[in-house]
Amino acid sequence: MTGTVEADIPPRVEVVCLGESMVTFLPSRPGRLADVPSFARTIGGAESNVACALAAAGHTVKWISRVGADGFGDHLVDAIAAYGVDTSGVRRDPARPTGIYFRTATDRATDAHEVAYYRAGSAASAMSPENMRAAGPWSGRVLHLSGITAALSDDCLALTRELTARRPGRPLVSFDVNHRPGLWRDGSGARVLLDLARGADLVFVGEDEAALAWDLRGADAIRRALPEPEALVVKRGGAGATLYAREAGPGQRDTVTAVPALNVEVVAPVGAGDAFAAGFLSATLRHLPAAARLRHGHLMAAAALTAPGDLGTPPSRAHADRLADLAAADWGRLRLGPGWTAATEQEVRTP
């Protein structure tokens, strides 16, 4: 299977997303965690974020994970299923809790940002090749994973290694590097994530995280370090994103496509990377051209950036298609703020 999704295989779902989701507590106001008086409950998790965004965009999606046999586990399964995601692959663990975390309202990139995780020993950290095989991780056209899962435990790493091993019959494997240094207490994260990414068909990685993890500067250097995936998406923050897609035929030549980012009024920066992956995967499933795949990634990311939680309401498919088809100059003039996904194309364009 190549960097595009085969259209002649009709499995039960289009995308399977495997990984931990947690109950997330969002602050009622800015400030230190010590000073915030109350929190609103929502959900968060890289792979379940992708699953929910894809389902909201009209795709058939299955989420595979483990949660505790507790109220937080009930909430996660119910909330994710409400997006239209198939949760039949979620296993309940009576001995381990569902993970939760609290965060501040400030940008993750600033020193003022705080996150308090309560996920050690969680039900999801007990995922392994043995107990998740029956859940059907290879039952879709695409399997989406992230580097976060690999960091949760030795068993989770073994599972991620098995699912990214190149074997006949596997679906297209999509892998978001998602380097979280704090989860890799032994310092092995950078090396492990590079190995896992080399086993995937489609890789998403931020230019900044590649610099931090692998001391690689620039998109071309990242591609040289990751020649194996048939498609590599390098997210470059405000500069946009670049896709390296291997051309058919002999050799290792790439078609390189770059699309600038949108001008967005950011409400909360969390979840944008997951939303970008969902938008790109959605366009890939629809066999859209390279530039359109990147634009749909930017549009889905903008939906997350202009919402307070990890998940934003995506634009309708017709609305997103109209915006993705704009001429380059019109794309550059787009200004997107809260509520833009319910607006028309003319309403979100700057005169």
Short mmCIF file of C-alpha atoms in Angstrom, two decimals:
data_model
loop_
_atom_site.label_atom_id
_atom_site.label_comp_id
_atom_site.label_asym_id
_atom_site.label_seq_id
_atom_site.Cartn_x
_atom_site.Cartn_y
_atom_site.Cartn_z
CA MET A 1 0.00 0.00 0.00
CA THR A 2 1.31 3.43 -0.92
CA GLY A 3 0.91 6.90 0.57
CA THR A 4 -2.66 7.03 -0.74
CA VAL A 5 -5.58 4.94 0.46
CA GLU A 6 -6.74 2.13 -1.78
CA ALA A 7 -10.35 2.62 -2.89
CA ASP A 8 -11.21 -0.98 -3.77
CA ILE A 9 -11.11 -2.45 -0.25
CA PRO A 10 -14.41 -2.05 1.68
CA PRO A 11 -13.65 -2.80 5.36
CA ARG A 12 -16.09 -1.90 8.09
CA VAL A 13 -14.54 1.48 8.90
CA GLU A 14 -12.32 3.96 7.12
CA VAL A 15 -10.02 4.82 10.03
CA VAL A 16 -9.07 3.06 13.27
CA CYS A 17 -7.49 5.28 15.94
CA LEU A 18 -5.71 3.56 18.84
CA GLY A 19 -4.53 5.36 21.96
CA GLU A 20 -5.33 6.77 25.37
CA SER A 21 -8.03 9.35 25.97
CA MET A 22 -8.41 11.15 29.29
CA VAL A 23 -11.01 13.22 31.01
CA THR A 24 -9.78 16.80 30.76
CA PHE A 25 -10.53 19.60 33.19
CA LEU A 26 -10.45 23.08 31.65
CA PRO A 27 -10.05 26.13 33.91
CA SER A 28 -12.92 28.55 34.43
CA ARG A 29 -10.48 31.47 34.15
CA PRO A 30 -6.81 32.16 33.36
CA GLY A 31 -4.23 31.80 36.09
CA ARG A 32 -2.16 29.25 37.96
CA LEU A 33 -3.73 25.90 38.73
CA ALA A 34 -3.43 26.82 42.39
CA ASP A 35 -5.64 29.87 41.82
CA VAL A 36 -8.32 28.49 39.48
CA PRO A 37 -11.51 27.96 41.52
CA SER A 38 -13.33 25.56 39.19
CA PHE A 39 -12.96 23.50 36.04
CA ALA A 40 -15.21 22.31 33.25
CA ARG A 41 -15.06 18.63 32.32
CA THR A 42 -14.31 17.60 28.74
CA ILE A 43 -12.27 14.94 26.95
CA GLY A 44 -8.80 14.89 25.42
CA GLY A 45 -6.44 12.46 23.79
CA ALA A 46 -4.47 12.67 20.56
CA GLU A 47 -5.97 9.64 18.84
CA SER A 48 -9.53 10.10 20.10
CA ASN A 49 -9.34 13.76 19.01
CA VAL A 50 -8.54 12.57 15.49
CA ALA A 51 -11.33 9.99 15.66
CA CYS A 52 -13.94 12.53 16.78
CA ALA A 53 -12.91 15.11 14.18
CA LEU A 54 -13.04 12.52 11.38
CA ALA A 55 -16.41 11.25 12.50
CA ALA A 56 -17.76 14.80 12.69
CA ALA A 57 -16.52 15.27 9.12
CA GLY A 58 -18.59 12.30 7.96
CA HIS A 59 -16.13 9.40 8.04
CA THR A 60 -16.57 5.98 9.61
CA VAL A 61 -14.14 5.71 12.51
CA LYS A 62 -13.35 3.27 15.30
CA TRP A 63 -11.51 4.17 18.50
CA ILE A 64 -9.58 1.43 20.31
CA SER A 65 -8.36 1.87 23.87
CA ARG A 66 -8.74 0.80 27.50
CA VAL A 67 -10.52 2.81 30.20
CA GLY A 68 -11.29 2.13 33.83
CA ALA A 69 -14.53 0.58 35.01
CA ASP A 70 -15.38 3.93 36.58
CA GLY A 71 -17.49 7.02 35.97
CA PHE A 72 -14.73 8.79 34.05
CA GLY A 73 -14.45 5.80 31.74
CA ASP A 74 -18.21 5.91 31.20
CA HIS A 75 -17.98 9.60 30.35
CA LEU A 76 -15.15 9.09 27.85
CA VAL A 77 -16.87 6.28 25.99
CA ASP A 78 -20.20 8.11 25.90
CA ALA A 79 -18.69 11.43 24.82
CA ILE A 80 -16.60 9.92 22.03
CA ALA A 81 -19.47 7.73 20.84
CA ALA A 82 -21.65 10.85 20.67
CA TYR A 83 -19.47 12.08 17.79
CA GLY A 84 -20.43 8.97 15.84
CA VAL A 85 -17.25 7.02 16.64
CA ASP A 86 -17.45 3.22 16.98
CA THR A 87 -16.29 2.46 20.55
CA SER A 88 -16.76 -1.31 20.41
CA GLY A 89 -12.98 -1.74 20.56
CA VAL A 90 -12.71 -0.07 23.98
CA ARG A 91 -11.94 -2.48 26.81
CA ARG A 92 -12.87 -1.82 30.46
CA ASP A 93 -10.26 -2.47 33.16
CA PRO A 94 -11.65 -3.13 36.66
CA ALA A 95 -8.22 -2.82 38.30
CA ARG A 96 -6.90 0.42 36.78
CA PRO A 97 -8.41 3.92 36.62
CA THR A 98 -9.20 6.15 33.67
CA GLY A 99 -6.57 8.86 33.24
CA ILE A 100 -7.42 12.50 33.94
CA TYR A 101 -5.59 15.80 33.67
CA PHE A 102 -5.98 19.48 34.50
CA ARG A 103 -4.50 22.34 32.51
CA THR A 104 -4.30 26.11 32.59
CA ALA A 105 -5.78 28.37 29.92
CA THR A 106 -2.41 29.70 28.73
CA ASP A 107 -0.56 28.63 25.60
CA ARG A 108 1.35 25.34 25.94
CA ALA A 109 4.45 27.05 24.53
CA THR A 110 4.71 29.57 27.38
CA ASP A 111 6.28 29.14 30.80
CA ALA A 112 2.94 30.00 32.41
CA HIS A 113 1.27 26.89 31.00
CA GLU A 114 0.67 24.12 33.53
CA VAL A 115 -0.61 20.59 33.06
CA ALA A 116 -1.21 18.17 35.93
CA TYR A 117 -1.52 14.59 34.66
CA TYR A 118 -3.00 11.75 36.69
CA ARG A 119 -2.37 8.93 34.24
CA ALA A 120 0.33 6.76 35.82
CA GLY A 121 -0.97 3.20 36.05
CA SER A 122 -4.02 4.09 33.97
CA ALA A 123 -6.11 1.48 32.19
CA ALA A 124 -4.73 2.63 28.83
CA SER A 125 -1.14 2.09 29.98
CA ALA A 126 -1.94 -1.63 30.19
CA MET A 127 -2.59 -1.93 26.44
CA SER A 128 -0.41 -4.69 24.97
CA PRO A 129 -0.14 -6.82 21.83
CA GLU A 130 -1.91 -9.64 23.66
CA ASN A 131 -4.93 -7.83 25.07
CA MET A 132 -5.65 -5.48 22.14
CA ARG A 133 -5.36 -7.86 19.19
CA ALA A 134 -9.03 -8.88 19.35
CA ALA A 135 -10.10 -5.21 19.24
CA GLY A 136 -9.23 -5.13 15.54
CA PRO A 137 -6.52 -2.47 15.09
CA TRP A 138 -6.04 -3.54 11.44
CA SER A 139 -9.77 -3.54 10.62
CA GLY A 140 -9.84 -0.21 8.74
CA ARG A 141 -8.37 1.33 5.63
CA VAL A 142 -6.13 3.49 7.85
CA LEU A 143 -4.66 2.90 11.31
CA HIS A 144 -3.77 6.13 13.10
CA LEU A 145 -1.27 6.06 15.99
CA SER A 146 0.85 8.55 17.89
CA GLY A 147 4.10 8.54 19.81
CA ILE A 148 2.23 9.24 23.04
CA THR A 149 0.98 5.67 23.22
CA ALA A 150 4.50 4.28 22.93
CA ALA A 151 5.57 6.35 25.95
CA LEU A 152 2.90 5.08 28.34
CA SER A 153 4.50 1.74 29.28
CA ASP A 154 6.70 -1.07 27.99
CA ASP A 155 3.57 -2.96 26.95
CA CYS A 156 2.27 0.06 25.03
CA LEU A 157 5.63 0.41 23.30
CA ALA A 158 5.55 -3.27 22.33
CA LEU A 159 2.04 -2.77 20.91
CA THR A 160 3.11 0.28 18.91
CA ARG A 161 6.14 -1.55 17.56
CA GLU A 162 3.96 -4.45 16.44
CA LEU A 163 1.45 -2.18 14.73
CA THR A 164 4.14 -0.22 12.86
CA ALA A 165 6.03 -3.33 11.72
CA ARG A 166 5.96 -3.64 7.95
CA ARG A 167 3.98 -6.79 7.23
CA PRO A 168 1.71 -7.91 4.37
CA GLY A 169 -1.94 -7.09 4.79
CA ARG A 170 -1.64 -4.16 7.14
CA PRO A 171 -3.62 -0.97 6.44
CA LEU A 172 -2.04 2.38 5.72
CA VAL A 173 -0.32 3.31 8.99
CA SER A 174 -0.52 6.97 9.94
CA PHE A 175 1.80 8.09 12.75
CA ASP A 176 1.89 11.45 14.52
CA VAL A 177 5.26 11.76 16.29
CA ASN A 178 3.81 13.80 19.20
CA HIS A 179 7.07 13.98 21.11
CA ARG A 180 6.33 14.56 24.81
CA PRO A 181 9.72 14.59 26.59
CA GLY A 182 8.12 14.46 30.04
CA LEU A 183 6.64 11.03 29.30
CA TRP A 184 10.03 9.50 28.44
CA ARG A 185 11.72 9.44 31.81
CA ASP A 186 14.64 7.33 30.57
CA GLY A 187 15.44 9.76 27.75
CA SER A 188 14.90 7.15 25.02
CA GLY A 189 11.98 8.93 23.40
CA ALA A 190 13.77 10.59 20.50
CA ARG A 191 15.42 7.38 19.30
CA VAL A 192 12.29 5.27 19.76
CA LEU A 193 10.04 7.74 17.96
CA LEU A 194 12.40 7.94 14.99
CA ASP A 195 12.36 4.14 14.70
CA LEU A 196 8.57 4.01 14.92
CA ALA A 197 8.13 6.77 12.36
CA ARG A 198 10.31 4.85 9.91
CA GLY A 199 7.81 2.00 10.02
CA ALA A 200 4.81 4.15 9.12
CA ASP A 201 3.39 4.98 5.69
CA LEU A 202 2.32 8.52 6.58
CA VAL A 203 4.08 10.60 9.25
CA PHE A 204 3.14 13.92 10.84
CA VAL A 205 5.86 15.82 12.67
CA GLY A 206 6.34 19.41 13.78
CA GLU A 207 9.46 21.22 12.65
CA ASP A 208 9.97 22.38 16.23
CA GLU A 209 9.65 18.90 17.77
CA ALA A 210 12.06 17.45 15.18
CA ALA A 211 14.59 20.08 16.19
CA LEU A 212 14.12 19.26 19.87
CA ALA A 213 14.08 15.47 19.52
CA TRP A 214 16.51 14.86 16.68
CA ASP A 215 18.42 18.13 16.28
CA LEU A 216 17.14 18.38 12.71
CA ARG A 217 16.73 21.84 11.21
CA GLY A 218 14.29 22.37 8.37
CA ALA A 219 11.84 20.19 6.48
CA ASP A 220 14.40 18.84 4.00
CA ALA A 221 16.63 17.60 6.82
CA ILE A 222 13.67 15.84 8.42
CA ARG A 223 12.88 14.09 5.14
CA ARG A 224 16.47 12.93 4.79
CA ALA A 225 16.26 11.39 8.26
CA LEU A 226 12.88 9.79 7.43
CA PRO A 227 13.13 8.46 3.87
CA GLU A 228 11.02 5.34 4.52
CA PRO A 229 7.45 6.75 4.87
CA GLU A 230 5.77 7.23 1.52
CA ALA A 231 4.31 10.50 2.76
CA LEU A 232 5.78 12.91 5.30
CA VAL A 233 4.00 16.03 6.54
CA VAL A 234 6.19 18.60 8.27
CA LYS A 235 4.12 21.11 10.24
CA ARG A 236 5.91 24.46 10.32
CA GLY A 237 3.74 26.46 12.69
CA GLY A 238 2.77 29.86 11.33
CA ALA A 239 4.75 29.18 8.15
CA GLY A 240 2.38 26.39 7.09
CA ALA A 241 3.05 22.75 6.25
CA THR A 242 5.06 20.81 3.68
CA LEU A 243 4.18 17.41 2.23
CA TYR A 244 6.80 15.06 0.79
CA ALA A 245 5.02 12.38 -1.27
CA ARG A 246 6.98 9.63 -2.98
CA GLU A 247 6.41 9.44 -6.70
CA ALA A 248 5.39 6.16 -8.32
CA GLY A 249 8.07 4.28 -10.20
CA PRO A 250 11.74 3.50 -9.57
CA GLY A 251 13.88 5.59 -7.27
CA GLN A 252 13.11 7.62 -4.17
CA ARG A 253 11.98 10.89 -5.74
CA ASP A 254 9.45 13.07 -3.94
CA THR A 255 6.85 15.53 -5.02
CA VAL A 256 7.11 18.40 -2.55
CA THR A 257 4.07 20.57 -1.82
CA ALA A 258 3.96 23.49 0.61
CA VAL A 259 0.83 25.35 1.74
CA PRO A 260 0.90 28.46 3.98
CA ALA A 261 -0.96 28.51 7.27
CA LEU A 262 -4.16 30.46 7.80
CA ASN A 263 -4.58 33.64 9.80
CA VAL A 264 -6.52 32.45 12.85
CA GLU A 265 -7.81 34.20 15.99
CA VAL A 266 -6.65 31.62 18.53
CA VAL A 267 -8.94 30.82 21.45
CA ALA A 268 -7.01 27.77 22.71
CA PRO A 269 -3.96 26.20 21.04
CA VAL A 270 -4.48 22.64 22.32
CA GLY A 271 -5.65 20.01 19.83
CA ALA A 272 -4.63 21.80 16.63
CA GLY A 273 -2.10 19.15 15.63
CA ASP A 274 -4.63 16.36 16.03
CA ALA A 275 -7.18 18.35 14.05
CA PHE A 276 -4.64 18.95 11.28
CA ALA A 277 -4.02 15.21 11.03
CA ALA A 278 -7.77 14.58 10.84
CA GLY A 279 -8.23 17.11 8.06
CA PHE A 280 -5.32 15.70 6.09
CA LEU A 281 -6.56 12.12 6.54
CA SER A 282 -10.07 13.13 5.51
CA ALA A 283 -8.78 14.61 2.26
CA THR A 284 -6.53 11.57 1.73
CA LEU A 285 -9.48 9.21 2.10
CA ARG A 286 -11.25 11.27 -0.56
CA HIS A 287 -8.21 11.09 -2.89
CA LEU A 288 -7.85 14.88 -3.10
CA PRO A 289 -4.65 16.44 -4.52
CA ALA A 290 -1.66 17.14 -2.29
CA ALA A 291 -2.31 20.87 -1.83
CA ALA A 292 -5.96 20.20 -0.95
CA ARG A 293 -4.89 17.67 1.69
CA LEU A 294 -2.71 20.27 3.37
CA ARG A 295 -5.41 22.94 3.12
CA HIS A 296 -7.98 20.65 4.69
CA GLY A 297 -5.47 20.02 7.48
CA HIS A 298 -5.13 23.76 8.05
CA LEU A 299 -8.91 24.24 8.00
CA MET A 300 -9.55 21.49 10.54
CA ALA A 301 -6.76 22.89 12.73
CA ALA A 302 -8.39 26.32 12.54
CA ALA A 303 -11.64 24.79 13.80
CA ALA A 304 -9.79 23.50 16.88
CA LEU A 305 -7.82 26.71 17.42
CA THR A 306 -10.98 28.82 17.51
CA ALA A 307 -12.71 26.63 20.14
CA PRO A 308 -11.94 26.48 23.89
CA GLY A 309 -11.41 22.70 24.20
CA ASP A 310 -9.37 20.11 22.32
CA LEU A 311 -12.15 19.61 19.76
CA GLY A 312 -13.74 22.17 17.50
CA THR A 313 -16.78 21.82 15.29
CA PRO A 314 -15.45 21.29 11.76
CA PRO A 315 -16.94 23.13 8.81
CA SER A 316 -19.30 21.19 6.59
CA ARG A 317 -17.58 19.22 3.86
CA ALA A 318 -19.01 21.52 1.19
CA HIS A 319 -17.84 24.61 3.09
CA ALA A 320 -14.35 23.18 3.59
CA ASP A 321 -14.14 22.17 -0.07
CA ARG A 322 -15.05 25.69 -1.19
CA LEU A 323 -12.38 27.23 1.01
CA ALA A 324 -9.77 24.64 0.02
CA ASP A 325 -10.43 25.44 -3.66
CA LEU A 326 -9.74 29.17 -3.29
CA ALA A 327 -7.05 30.80 -5.38
CA ALA A 328 -3.75 31.32 -3.56
CA ALA A 329 -4.36 35.06 -3.06
CA ASP A 330 -7.83 34.46 -1.63
CA TRP A 331 -6.51 31.71 0.66
CA GLY A 332 -3.97 34.19 1.98
CA ARG A 333 -6.71 36.72 2.75
CA LEU A 334 -8.79 34.36 4.90
CA ARG A 335 -9.25 35.49 8.50
CA LEU A 336 -10.85 32.88 10.75
CA GLY A 337 -12.22 33.54 14.22
CA PRO A 338 -14.65 31.89 16.66
CA GLY A 339 -17.79 30.70 14.90
CA TRP A 340 -16.24 30.65 11.45
CA THR A 341 -17.18 27.01 10.79
CA ALA A 342 -20.87 27.96 10.76
CA ALA A 343 -20.28 30.96 8.48
CA THR A 344 -20.33 31.07 4.72
CA GLU A 345 -17.22 31.48 2.59
CA GLN A 346 -17.92 35.18 2.03
CA GLU A 347 -18.38 35.79 5.73
CA VAL A 348 -14.93 34.50 6.64
CA ARG A 349 -13.05 36.30 3.89
CA THR A 350 -11.46 39.68 4.42
CA PRO A 351 -12.55 42.27 1.81
#
